[in-house]
CSV table of C-alpha atoms and ligand atoms in Angstrom, one decimal:
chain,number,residue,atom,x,y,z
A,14,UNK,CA,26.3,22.2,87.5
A,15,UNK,CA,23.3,21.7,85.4
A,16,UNK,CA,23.3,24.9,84.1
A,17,UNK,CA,27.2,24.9,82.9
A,18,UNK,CA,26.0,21.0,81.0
A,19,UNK,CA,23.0,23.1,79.5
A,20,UNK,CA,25.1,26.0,78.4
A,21,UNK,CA,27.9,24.0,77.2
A,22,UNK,CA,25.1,21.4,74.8
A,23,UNK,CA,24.0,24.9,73.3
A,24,UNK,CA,27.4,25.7,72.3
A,25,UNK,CA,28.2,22.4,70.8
A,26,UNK,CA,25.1,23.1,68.4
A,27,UNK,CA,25.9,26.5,67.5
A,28,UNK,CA,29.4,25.5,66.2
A,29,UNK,CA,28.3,22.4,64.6
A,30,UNK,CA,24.9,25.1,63.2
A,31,UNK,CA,28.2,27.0,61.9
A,32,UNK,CA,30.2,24.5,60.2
A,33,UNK,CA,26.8,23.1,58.4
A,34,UNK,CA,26.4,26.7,57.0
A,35,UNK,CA,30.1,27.4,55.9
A,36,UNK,CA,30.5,23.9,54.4
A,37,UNK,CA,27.0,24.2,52.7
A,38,UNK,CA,28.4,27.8,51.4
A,39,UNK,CA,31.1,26.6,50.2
A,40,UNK,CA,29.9,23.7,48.1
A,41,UNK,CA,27.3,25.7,46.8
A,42,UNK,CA,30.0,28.5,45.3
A,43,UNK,CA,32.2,25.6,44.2
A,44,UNK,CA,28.8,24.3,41.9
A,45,UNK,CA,28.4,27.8,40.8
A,46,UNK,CA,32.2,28.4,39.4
A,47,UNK,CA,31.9,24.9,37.8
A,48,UNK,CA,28.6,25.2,35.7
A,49,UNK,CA,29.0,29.1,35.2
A,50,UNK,CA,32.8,29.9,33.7
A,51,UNK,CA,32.7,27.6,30.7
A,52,UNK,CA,29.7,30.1,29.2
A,53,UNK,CA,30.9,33.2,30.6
A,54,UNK,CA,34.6,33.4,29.3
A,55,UNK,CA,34.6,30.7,26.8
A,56,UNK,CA,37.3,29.0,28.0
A,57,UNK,CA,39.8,27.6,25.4
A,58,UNK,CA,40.3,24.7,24.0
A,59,UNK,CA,43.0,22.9,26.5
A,60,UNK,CA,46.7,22.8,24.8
A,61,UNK,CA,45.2,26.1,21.8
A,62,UNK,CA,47.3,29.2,22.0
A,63,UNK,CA,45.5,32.6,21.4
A,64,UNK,CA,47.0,32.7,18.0
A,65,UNK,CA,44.4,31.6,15.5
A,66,UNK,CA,45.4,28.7,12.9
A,67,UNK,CA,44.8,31.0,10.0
A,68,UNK,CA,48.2,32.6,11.3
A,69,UNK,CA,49.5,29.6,12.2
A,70,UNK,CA,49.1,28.4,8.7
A,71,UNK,CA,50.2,31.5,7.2
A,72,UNK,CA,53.1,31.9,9.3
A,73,UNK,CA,54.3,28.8,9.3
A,74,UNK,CA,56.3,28.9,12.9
A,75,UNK,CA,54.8,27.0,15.0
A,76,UNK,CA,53.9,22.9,15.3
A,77,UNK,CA,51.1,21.5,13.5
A,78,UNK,CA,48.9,18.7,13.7
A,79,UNK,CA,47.4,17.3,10.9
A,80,UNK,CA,44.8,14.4,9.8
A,81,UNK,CA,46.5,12.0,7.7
A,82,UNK,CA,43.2,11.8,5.1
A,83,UNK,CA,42.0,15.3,6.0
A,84,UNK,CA,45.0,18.5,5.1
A,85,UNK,CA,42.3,20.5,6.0
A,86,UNK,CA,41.9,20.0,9.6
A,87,UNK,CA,45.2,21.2,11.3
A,88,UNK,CA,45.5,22.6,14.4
A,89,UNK,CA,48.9,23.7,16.9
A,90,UNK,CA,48.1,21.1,19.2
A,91,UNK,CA,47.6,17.1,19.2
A,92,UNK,CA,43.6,15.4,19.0
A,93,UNK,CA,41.3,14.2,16.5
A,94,UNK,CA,40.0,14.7,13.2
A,95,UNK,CA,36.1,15.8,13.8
A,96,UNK,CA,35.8,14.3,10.3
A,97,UNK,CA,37.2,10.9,10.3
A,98,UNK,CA,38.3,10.5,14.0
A,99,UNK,CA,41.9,9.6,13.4
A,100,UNK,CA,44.5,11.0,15.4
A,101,UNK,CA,46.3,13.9,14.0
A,102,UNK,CA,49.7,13.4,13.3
A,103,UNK,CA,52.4,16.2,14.1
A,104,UNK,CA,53.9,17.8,10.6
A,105,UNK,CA,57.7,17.6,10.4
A,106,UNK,CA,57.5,20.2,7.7
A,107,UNK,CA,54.9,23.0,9.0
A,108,UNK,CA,56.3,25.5,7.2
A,109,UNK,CA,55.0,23.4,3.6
A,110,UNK,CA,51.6,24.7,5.0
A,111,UNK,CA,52.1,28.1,4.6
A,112,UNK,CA,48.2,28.3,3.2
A,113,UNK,CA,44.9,29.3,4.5
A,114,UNK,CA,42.1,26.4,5.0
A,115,UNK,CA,38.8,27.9,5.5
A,116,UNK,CA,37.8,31.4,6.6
A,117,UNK,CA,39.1,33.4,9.9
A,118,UNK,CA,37.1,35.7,11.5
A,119,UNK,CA,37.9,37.8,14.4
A,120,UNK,CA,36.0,37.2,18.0
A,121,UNK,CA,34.0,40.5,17.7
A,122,UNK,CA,32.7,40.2,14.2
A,123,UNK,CA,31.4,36.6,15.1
A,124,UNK,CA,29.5,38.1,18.1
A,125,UNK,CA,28.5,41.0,15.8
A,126,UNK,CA,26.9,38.5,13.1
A,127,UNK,CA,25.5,36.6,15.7
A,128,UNK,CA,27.3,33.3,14.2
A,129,UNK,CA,25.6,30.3,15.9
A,130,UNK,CA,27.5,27.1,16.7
A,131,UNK,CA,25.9,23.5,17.1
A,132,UNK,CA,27.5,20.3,17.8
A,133,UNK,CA,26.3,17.1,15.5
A,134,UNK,CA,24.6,14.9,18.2
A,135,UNK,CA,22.8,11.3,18.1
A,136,UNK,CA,19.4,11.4,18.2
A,137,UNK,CA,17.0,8.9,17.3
A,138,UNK,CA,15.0,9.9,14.3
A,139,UNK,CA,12.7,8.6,11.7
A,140,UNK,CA,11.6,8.6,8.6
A,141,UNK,CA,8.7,11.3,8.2
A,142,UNK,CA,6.2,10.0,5.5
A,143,UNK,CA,3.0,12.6,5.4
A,144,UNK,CA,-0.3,11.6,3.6
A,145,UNK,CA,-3.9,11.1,4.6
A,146,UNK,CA,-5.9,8.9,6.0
A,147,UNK,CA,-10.1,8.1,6.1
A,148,UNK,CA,-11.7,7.9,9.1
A,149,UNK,CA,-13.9,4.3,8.4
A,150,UNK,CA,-16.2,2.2,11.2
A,151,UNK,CA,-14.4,-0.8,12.5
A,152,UNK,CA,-16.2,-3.3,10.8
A,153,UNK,CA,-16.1,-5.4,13.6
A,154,UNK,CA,-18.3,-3.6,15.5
A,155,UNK,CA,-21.4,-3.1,13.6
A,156,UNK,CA,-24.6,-4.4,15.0
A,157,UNK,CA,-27.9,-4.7,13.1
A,158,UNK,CA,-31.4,-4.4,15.0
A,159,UNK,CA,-34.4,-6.3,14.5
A,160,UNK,CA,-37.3,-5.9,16.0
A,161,UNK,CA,-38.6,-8.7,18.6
A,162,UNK,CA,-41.7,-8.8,17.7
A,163,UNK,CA,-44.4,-8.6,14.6
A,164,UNK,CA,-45.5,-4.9,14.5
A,165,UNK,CA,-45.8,-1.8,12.6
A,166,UNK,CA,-43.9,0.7,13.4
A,167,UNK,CA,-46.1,4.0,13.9
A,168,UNK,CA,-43.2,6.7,15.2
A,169,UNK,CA,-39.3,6.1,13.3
A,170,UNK,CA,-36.5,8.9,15.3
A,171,UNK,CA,-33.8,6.9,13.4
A,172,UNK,CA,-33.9,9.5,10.6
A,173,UNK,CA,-30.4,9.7,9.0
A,174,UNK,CA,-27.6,7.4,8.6
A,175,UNK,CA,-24.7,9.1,10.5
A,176,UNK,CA,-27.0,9.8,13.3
A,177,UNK,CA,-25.7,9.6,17.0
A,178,UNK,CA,-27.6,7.2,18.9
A,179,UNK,CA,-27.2,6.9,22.7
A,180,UNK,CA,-27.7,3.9,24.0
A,181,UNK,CA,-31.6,3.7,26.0
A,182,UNK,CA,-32.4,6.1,23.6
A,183,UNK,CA,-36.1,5.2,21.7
A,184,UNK,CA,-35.4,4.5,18.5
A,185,UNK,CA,-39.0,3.8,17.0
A,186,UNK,CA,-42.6,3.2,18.5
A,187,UNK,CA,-44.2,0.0,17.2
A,188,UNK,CA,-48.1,-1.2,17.7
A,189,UNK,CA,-48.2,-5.1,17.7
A,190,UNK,CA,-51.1,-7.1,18.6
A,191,UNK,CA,-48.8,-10.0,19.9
A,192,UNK,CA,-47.4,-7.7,22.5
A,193,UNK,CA,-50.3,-6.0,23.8
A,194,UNK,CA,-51.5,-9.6,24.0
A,195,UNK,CA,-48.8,-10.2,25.6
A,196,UNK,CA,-49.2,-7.7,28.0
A,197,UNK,CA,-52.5,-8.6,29.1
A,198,UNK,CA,-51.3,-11.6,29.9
A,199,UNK,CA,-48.8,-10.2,32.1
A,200,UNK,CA,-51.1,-7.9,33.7
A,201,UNK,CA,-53.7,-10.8,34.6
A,202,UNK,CA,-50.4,-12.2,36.2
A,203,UNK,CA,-49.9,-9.0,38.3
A,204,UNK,CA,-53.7,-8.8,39.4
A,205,UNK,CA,-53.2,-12.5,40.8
A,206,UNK,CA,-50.2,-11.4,42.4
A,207,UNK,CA,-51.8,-8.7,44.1
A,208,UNK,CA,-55.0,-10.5,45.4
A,209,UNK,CA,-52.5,-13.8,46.5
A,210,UNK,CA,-50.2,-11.4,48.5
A,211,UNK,CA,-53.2,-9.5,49.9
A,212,UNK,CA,-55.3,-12.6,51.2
A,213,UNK,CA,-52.0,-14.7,52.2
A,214,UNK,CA,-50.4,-11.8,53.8
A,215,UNK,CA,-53.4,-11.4,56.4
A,216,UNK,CA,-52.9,-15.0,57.6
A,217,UNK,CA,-49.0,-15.7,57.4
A,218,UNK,CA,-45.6,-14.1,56.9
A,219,UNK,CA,-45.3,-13.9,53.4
A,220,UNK,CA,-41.5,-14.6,53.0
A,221,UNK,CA,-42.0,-17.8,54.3
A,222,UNK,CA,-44.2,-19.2,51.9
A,223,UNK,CA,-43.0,-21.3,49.4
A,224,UNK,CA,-46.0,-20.8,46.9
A,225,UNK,CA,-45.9,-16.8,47.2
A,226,UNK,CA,-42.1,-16.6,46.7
A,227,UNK,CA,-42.5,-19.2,43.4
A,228,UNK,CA,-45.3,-16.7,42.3
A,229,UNK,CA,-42.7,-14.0,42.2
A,230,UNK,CA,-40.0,-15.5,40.7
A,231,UNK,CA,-42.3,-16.1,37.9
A,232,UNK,CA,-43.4,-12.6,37.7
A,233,UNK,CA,-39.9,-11.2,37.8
A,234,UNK,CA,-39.4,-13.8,34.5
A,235,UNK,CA,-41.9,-12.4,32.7
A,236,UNK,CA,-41.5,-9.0,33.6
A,237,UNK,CA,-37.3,-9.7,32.3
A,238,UNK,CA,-38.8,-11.3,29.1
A,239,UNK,CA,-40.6,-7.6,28.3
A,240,UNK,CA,-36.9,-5.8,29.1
A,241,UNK,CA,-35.3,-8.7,26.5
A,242,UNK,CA,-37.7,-7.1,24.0
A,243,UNK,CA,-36.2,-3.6,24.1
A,244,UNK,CA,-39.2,-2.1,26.0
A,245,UNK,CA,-38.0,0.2,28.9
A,246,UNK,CA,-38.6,-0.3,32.8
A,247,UNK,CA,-40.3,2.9,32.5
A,248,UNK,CA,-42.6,1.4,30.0
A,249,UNK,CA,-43.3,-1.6,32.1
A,250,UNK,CA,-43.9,0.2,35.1
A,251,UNK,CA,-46.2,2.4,33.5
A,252,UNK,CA,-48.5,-0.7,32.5
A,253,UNK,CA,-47.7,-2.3,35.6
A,254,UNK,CA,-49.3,1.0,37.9
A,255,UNK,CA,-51.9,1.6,35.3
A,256,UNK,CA,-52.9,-2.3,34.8
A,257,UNK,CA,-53.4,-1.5,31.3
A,258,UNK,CA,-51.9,-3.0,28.0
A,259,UNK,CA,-49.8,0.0,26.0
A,260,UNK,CA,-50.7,-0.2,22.5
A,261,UNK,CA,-48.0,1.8,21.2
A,262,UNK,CA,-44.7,0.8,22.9
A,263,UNK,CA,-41.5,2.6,22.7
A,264,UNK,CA,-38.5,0.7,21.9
A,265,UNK,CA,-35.3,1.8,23.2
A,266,UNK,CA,-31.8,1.4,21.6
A,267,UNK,CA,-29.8,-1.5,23.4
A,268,UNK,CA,-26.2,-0.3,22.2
A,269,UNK,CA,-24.6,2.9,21.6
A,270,UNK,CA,-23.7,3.5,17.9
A,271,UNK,CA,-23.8,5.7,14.2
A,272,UNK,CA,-26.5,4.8,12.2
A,273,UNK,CA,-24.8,3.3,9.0
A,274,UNK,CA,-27.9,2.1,7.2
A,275,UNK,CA,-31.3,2.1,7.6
A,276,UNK,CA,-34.0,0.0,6.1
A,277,UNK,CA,-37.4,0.6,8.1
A,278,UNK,CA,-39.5,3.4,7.4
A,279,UNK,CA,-42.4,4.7,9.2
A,280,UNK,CA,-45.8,2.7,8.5
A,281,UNK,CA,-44.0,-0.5,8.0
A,282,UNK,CA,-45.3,-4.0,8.7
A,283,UNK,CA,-41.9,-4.9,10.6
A,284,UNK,CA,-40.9,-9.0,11.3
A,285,UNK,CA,-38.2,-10.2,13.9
A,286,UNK,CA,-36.6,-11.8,10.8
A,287,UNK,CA,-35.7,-8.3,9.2
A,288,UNK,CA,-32.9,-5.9,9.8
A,289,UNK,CA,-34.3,-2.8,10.7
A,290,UNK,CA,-30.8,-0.6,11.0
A,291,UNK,CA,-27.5,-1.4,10.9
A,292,UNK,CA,-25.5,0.3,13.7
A,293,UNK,CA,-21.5,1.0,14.4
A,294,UNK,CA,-19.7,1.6,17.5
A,295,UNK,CA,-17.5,4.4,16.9
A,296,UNK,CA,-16.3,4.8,19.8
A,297,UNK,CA,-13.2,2.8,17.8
A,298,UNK,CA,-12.5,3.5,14.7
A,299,UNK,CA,-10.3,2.9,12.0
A,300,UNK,CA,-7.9,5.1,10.2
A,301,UNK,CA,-7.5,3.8,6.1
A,302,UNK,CA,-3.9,4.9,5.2
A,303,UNK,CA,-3.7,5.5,1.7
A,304,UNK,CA,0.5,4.8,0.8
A,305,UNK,CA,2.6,5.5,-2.5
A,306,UNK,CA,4.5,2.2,-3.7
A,307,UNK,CA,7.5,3.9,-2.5
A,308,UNK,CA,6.1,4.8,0.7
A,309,UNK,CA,5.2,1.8,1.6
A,310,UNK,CA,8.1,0.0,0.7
A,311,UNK,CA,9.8,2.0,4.3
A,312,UNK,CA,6.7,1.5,6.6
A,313,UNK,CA,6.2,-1.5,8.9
A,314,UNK,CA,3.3,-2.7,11.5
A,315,UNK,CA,4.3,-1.1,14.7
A,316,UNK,CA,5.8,2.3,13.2
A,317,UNK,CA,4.7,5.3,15.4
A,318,UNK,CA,2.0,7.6,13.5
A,319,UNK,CA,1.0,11.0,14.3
A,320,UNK,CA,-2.7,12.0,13.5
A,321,UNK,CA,-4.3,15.4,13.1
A,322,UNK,CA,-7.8,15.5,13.5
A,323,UNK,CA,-10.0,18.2,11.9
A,324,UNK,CA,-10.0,20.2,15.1
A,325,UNK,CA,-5.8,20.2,15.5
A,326,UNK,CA,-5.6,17.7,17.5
A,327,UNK,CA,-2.9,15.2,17.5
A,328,UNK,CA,-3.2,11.5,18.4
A,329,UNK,CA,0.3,9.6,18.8
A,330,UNK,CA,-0.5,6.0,17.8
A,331,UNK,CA,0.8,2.7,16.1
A,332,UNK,CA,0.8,1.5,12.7
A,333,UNK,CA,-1.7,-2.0,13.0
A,334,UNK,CA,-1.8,-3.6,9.7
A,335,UNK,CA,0.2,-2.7,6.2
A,336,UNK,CA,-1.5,-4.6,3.5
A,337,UNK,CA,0.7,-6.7,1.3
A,338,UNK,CA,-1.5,-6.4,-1.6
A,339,UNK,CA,-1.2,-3.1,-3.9
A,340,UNK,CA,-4.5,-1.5,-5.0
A,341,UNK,CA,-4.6,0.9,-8.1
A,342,UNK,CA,-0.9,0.8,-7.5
A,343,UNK,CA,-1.7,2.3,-3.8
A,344,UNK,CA,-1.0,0.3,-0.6
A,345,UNK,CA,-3.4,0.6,2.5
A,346,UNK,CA,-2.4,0.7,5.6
A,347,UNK,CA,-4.5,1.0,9.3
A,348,UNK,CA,-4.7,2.1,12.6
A,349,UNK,CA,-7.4,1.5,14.7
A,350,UNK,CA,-8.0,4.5,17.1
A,351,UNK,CA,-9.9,5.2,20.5
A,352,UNK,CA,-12.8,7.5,19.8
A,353,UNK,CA,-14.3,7.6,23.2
A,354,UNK,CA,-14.8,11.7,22.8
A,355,UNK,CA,-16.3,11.1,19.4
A,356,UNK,CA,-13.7,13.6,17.6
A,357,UNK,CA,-13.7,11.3,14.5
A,358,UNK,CA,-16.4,11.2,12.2
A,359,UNK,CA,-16.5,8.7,10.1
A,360,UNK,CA,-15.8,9.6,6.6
A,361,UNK,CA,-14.0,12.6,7.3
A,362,UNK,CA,-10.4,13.2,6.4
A,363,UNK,CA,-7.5,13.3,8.7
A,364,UNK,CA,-3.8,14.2,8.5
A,365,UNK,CA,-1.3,10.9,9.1
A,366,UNK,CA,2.4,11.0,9.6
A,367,UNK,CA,4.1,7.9,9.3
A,368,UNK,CA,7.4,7.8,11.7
A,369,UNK,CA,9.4,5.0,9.2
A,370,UNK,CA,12.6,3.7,10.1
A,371,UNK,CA,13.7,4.7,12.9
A,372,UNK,CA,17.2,5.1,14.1
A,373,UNK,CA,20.2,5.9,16.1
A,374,UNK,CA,21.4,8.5,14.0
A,375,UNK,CA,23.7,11.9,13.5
A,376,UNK,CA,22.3,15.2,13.2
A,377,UNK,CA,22.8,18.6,12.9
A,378,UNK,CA,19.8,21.8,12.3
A,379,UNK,CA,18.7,22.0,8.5
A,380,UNK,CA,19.7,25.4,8.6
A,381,UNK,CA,23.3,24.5,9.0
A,382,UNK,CA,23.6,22.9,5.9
A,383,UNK,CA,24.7,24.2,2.5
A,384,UNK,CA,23.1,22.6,-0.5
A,385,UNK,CA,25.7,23.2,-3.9
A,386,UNK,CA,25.7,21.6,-7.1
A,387,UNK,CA,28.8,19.6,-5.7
A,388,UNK,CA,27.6,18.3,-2.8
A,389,UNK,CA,26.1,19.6,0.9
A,390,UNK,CA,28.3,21.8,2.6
A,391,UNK,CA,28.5,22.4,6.3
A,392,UNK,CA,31.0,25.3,7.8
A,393,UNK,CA,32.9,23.3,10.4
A,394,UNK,CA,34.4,25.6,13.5
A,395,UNK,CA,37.7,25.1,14.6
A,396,UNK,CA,37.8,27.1,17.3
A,397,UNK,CA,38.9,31.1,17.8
A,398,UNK,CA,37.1,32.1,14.7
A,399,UNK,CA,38.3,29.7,12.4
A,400,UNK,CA,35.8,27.9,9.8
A,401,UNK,CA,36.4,25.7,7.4
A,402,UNK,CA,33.8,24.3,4.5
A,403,UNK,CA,33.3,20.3,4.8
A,404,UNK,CA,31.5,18.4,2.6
A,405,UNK,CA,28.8,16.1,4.3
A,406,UNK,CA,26.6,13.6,2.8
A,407,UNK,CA,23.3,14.0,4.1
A,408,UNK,CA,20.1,11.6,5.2
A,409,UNK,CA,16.7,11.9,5.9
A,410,UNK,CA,15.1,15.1,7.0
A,411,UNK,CA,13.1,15.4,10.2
A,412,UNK,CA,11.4,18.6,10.9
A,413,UNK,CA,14.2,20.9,12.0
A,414,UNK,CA,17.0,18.4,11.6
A,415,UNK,CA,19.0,16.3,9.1
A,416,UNK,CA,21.0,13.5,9.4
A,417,UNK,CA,24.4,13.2,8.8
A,418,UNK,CA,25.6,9.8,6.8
A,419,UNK,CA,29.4,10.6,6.2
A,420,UNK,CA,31.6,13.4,6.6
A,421,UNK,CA,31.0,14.8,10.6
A,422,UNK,CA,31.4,13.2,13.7
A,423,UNK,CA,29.3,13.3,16.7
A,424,UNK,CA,30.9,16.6,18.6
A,425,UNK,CA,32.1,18.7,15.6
A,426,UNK,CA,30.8,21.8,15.7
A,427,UNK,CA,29.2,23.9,12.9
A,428,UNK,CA,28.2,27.1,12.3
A,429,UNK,CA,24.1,27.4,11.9
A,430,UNK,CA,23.0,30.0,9.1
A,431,UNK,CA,26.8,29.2,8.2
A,432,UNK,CA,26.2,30.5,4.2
A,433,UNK,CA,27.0,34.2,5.0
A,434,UNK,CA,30.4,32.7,6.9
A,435,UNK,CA,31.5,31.6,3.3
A,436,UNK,CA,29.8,34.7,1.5
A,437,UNK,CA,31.9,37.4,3.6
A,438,UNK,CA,35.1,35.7,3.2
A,439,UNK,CA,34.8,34.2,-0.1
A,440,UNK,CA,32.7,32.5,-2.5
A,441,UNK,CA,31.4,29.1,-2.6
A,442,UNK,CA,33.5,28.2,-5.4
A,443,UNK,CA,36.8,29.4,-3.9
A,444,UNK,CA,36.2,27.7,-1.3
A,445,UNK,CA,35.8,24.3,-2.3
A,446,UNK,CA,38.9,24.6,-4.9
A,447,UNK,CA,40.6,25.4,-1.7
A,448,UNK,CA,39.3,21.9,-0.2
A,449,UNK,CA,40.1,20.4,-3.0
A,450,UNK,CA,43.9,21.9,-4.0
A,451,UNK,CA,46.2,19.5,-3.6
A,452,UNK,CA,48.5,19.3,-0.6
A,453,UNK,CA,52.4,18.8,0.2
A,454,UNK,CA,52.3,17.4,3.7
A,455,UNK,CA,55.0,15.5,5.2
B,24,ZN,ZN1,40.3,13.0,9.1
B,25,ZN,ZN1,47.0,22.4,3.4
């Protein structure tokens, strides 16, 4: 009885192992024929016959649909004009159009010229302004050193402004009879400590005495006051282990920075009251846009910018600060950059794109366009081989693409490289007589 129960459960779950697979095989096929047949046979526009509208027009037989501002744009079924967006309206007189709009060519010369179609499509885009820009220290972050105490300084390693200075690093060696007076008195300090905890510590545990545990508080003041001074643990140690004052003490850079300026040389009576160097963190900078009048008059604080550093690089970052006032009839503008790798040196040049106005707009590839001396053309397709010349007026330029203000809606579709399209069938100027003839539609 078990066994049949057993036998019977496996059965149930090889059908139901079945039916998973067919239905998964099926829906899987159905995907396929979905996403594949539109590329592979090109399947018509719904409602278009496989006559081409150049006959159509020629012929004269059949029904047309026409835009009411457009003659151009006719085609033997109903929809819209890709140029205005009206609905075409059905010609009671088609055989008045017995005239060819545009070019015709046949499937397997298009595939033979390798004639390219692309749809106008919203995109946002922007306003590319290219210039320079000067890599500068933020002038909020330079620091100046002085020296703590009277001194001369005997060794200088802060050579050259522009110099990399890593912070710890000794920046000059300085004798100065205050702080090997200083010293000594520190070290008298430490000898006391040491006899104190030696004699105490035989009698009592040290940790519980009030008077040792003042004693090296003290000491741990005094030895922070020599650290306050610039002068390294090492140092300290060093005099602390050899109970001896060091007359030439190292001092040790407190910040990171560029050396911007320098004012100290080697041999110098130095006071605390003097700058020695001036330093800059640069591990921010700022970027000095230089901008045209007529530039400047499209940028805006917060516009994206684009940097190229000297080694390629490019940073993607904000415009901070357009200033109002013109200089030398040029505008300055700024972005402040992160500079943590170091990969901007002050006072070298870098390459700035300024992405101005952006917007929602129309575009189609540069390529696709036609510049005359009338106007820009664009070829429109109208399906099964048929182009037709439309004029376009044309925006801003943005690496491969360009806007289009007027003349296309989003969806029409043009030929790219379409200038041969109007070479081979006819020239430019016959062309746009032809858009231009006038019309006798009903
Ligand atoms: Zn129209
Ligand atoms: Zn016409």
């Amino acid at each position: 009885m078990a066994k049949k129960i057993a036998a019977g459960i496996t059965l149930l779950g090889i059908v139901i192992l079945a039916w998973y697979l067919i239905s998964q095989r099926i829906a899987i096929s159905w995907i396929d024929t979905q996403t594949t047949t539109p590329t592979a046979t090109q399947t018509p526009i719904p409602g278009t016959k496989t006559s081409s509208l150049f006959e159509i027009g020629k012929a004269g037989k059949e029904q047309i649909w026409i835009c009411p501002m457009h003659p151009e744009i006719m085609q033997n079924h109903p929809g819209t004009c890709p140029i205005c967006g009206m609905d075409l309206v059905q010609s009671k007189n088609p055989a008045a159009h017995n005239h060819d709009h545009g070019v015709h060519i046949d499937t397997a010369s298009i595939q033979k010229l390798g004639v390219r179609l692309e749809s106008v499509k919203k995109t946002p885009l922007s306003q590319e302004i290219r210039t320079y820009g000067n890599v500068i220290v933020d002038g909020d972050t330079l620091y100046n050193v002085h020296t703590k105490v009277d001194g001369w300084i005997k060794k200088l390693n802060i050579n050259s402004v522009g110099q990399q200075i890593r912070k710890g690093q000794i920046i000059y060696e300085i004798y100065s009879p205050d702080l090997i007076a200083q010293q000594k008195e520190y070290l008298r300090f430490v000898v006391r400590r040491d006899q104190t905890l030696k004699t105490i510590g035989d009698i009592s545990p040290l940790v519980e005495n009030p008077y040792v545990m003042d004693l090296l508080q003290e000491l741990s003041r005094e030895r922070t006051k020599f650290l306050h001074k610039d002068i390294g643990i090492e140092s300290v140690q060093q005099m602390e282990d050899s109970k001896q004052a060091i007359e030439v003490v190292k001092i040790l850079a407190g910040q990171a920075g560029v050396v911007t300026q320098i004012n100290a040389r080697e041999g110098n009576f130095v006071t605390p009251s003097a700058t020695l160097f001036t330093l800059a963190d640069v591990s921010k900078v700022w970027v000095d846009i230089t901008l045209y009048p007529d530039q400047a008059g499209r940028v805006q604080n917060g516009d994206a910018v684009t940097i190229k550093t000297p080694d390629g690089q490019e940073i993607k970052t904000k415009l901070d600060f357009v200033n109002p006032l013109a200089e030398n009839n040029k505008i300055n503008a700024r972005v402040t950059l992160n500079n943590t790798h170091l990969r901007l040196r002050p006072g070298s040049f870098v390459d700035v794109t300024i992405h101005a106005q952006p917007h929602e707009a129309l575009v189609l590839p540069r390529s696709s366009v036609i510049h005359t001396g009338q106007g820009d053309l664009v070829i429109l397709s109208r399906g099964e081989g048929h182009f037709l010349p439309v004029n376009i007026e044309t925006g801003i330029e943005s690496g491969d693409w360009i806007e289009v203000v007027d003349g296309l809606l989003e969806g029409a579709e043009v030929a790219v490289n379409g200038q041969f399209l109007l070479d081979a069938a006819s020239s430019l100027q016959d062309a746009a007589q032809r858009m231009q003839e006038s019309h006798k539609h009903q």
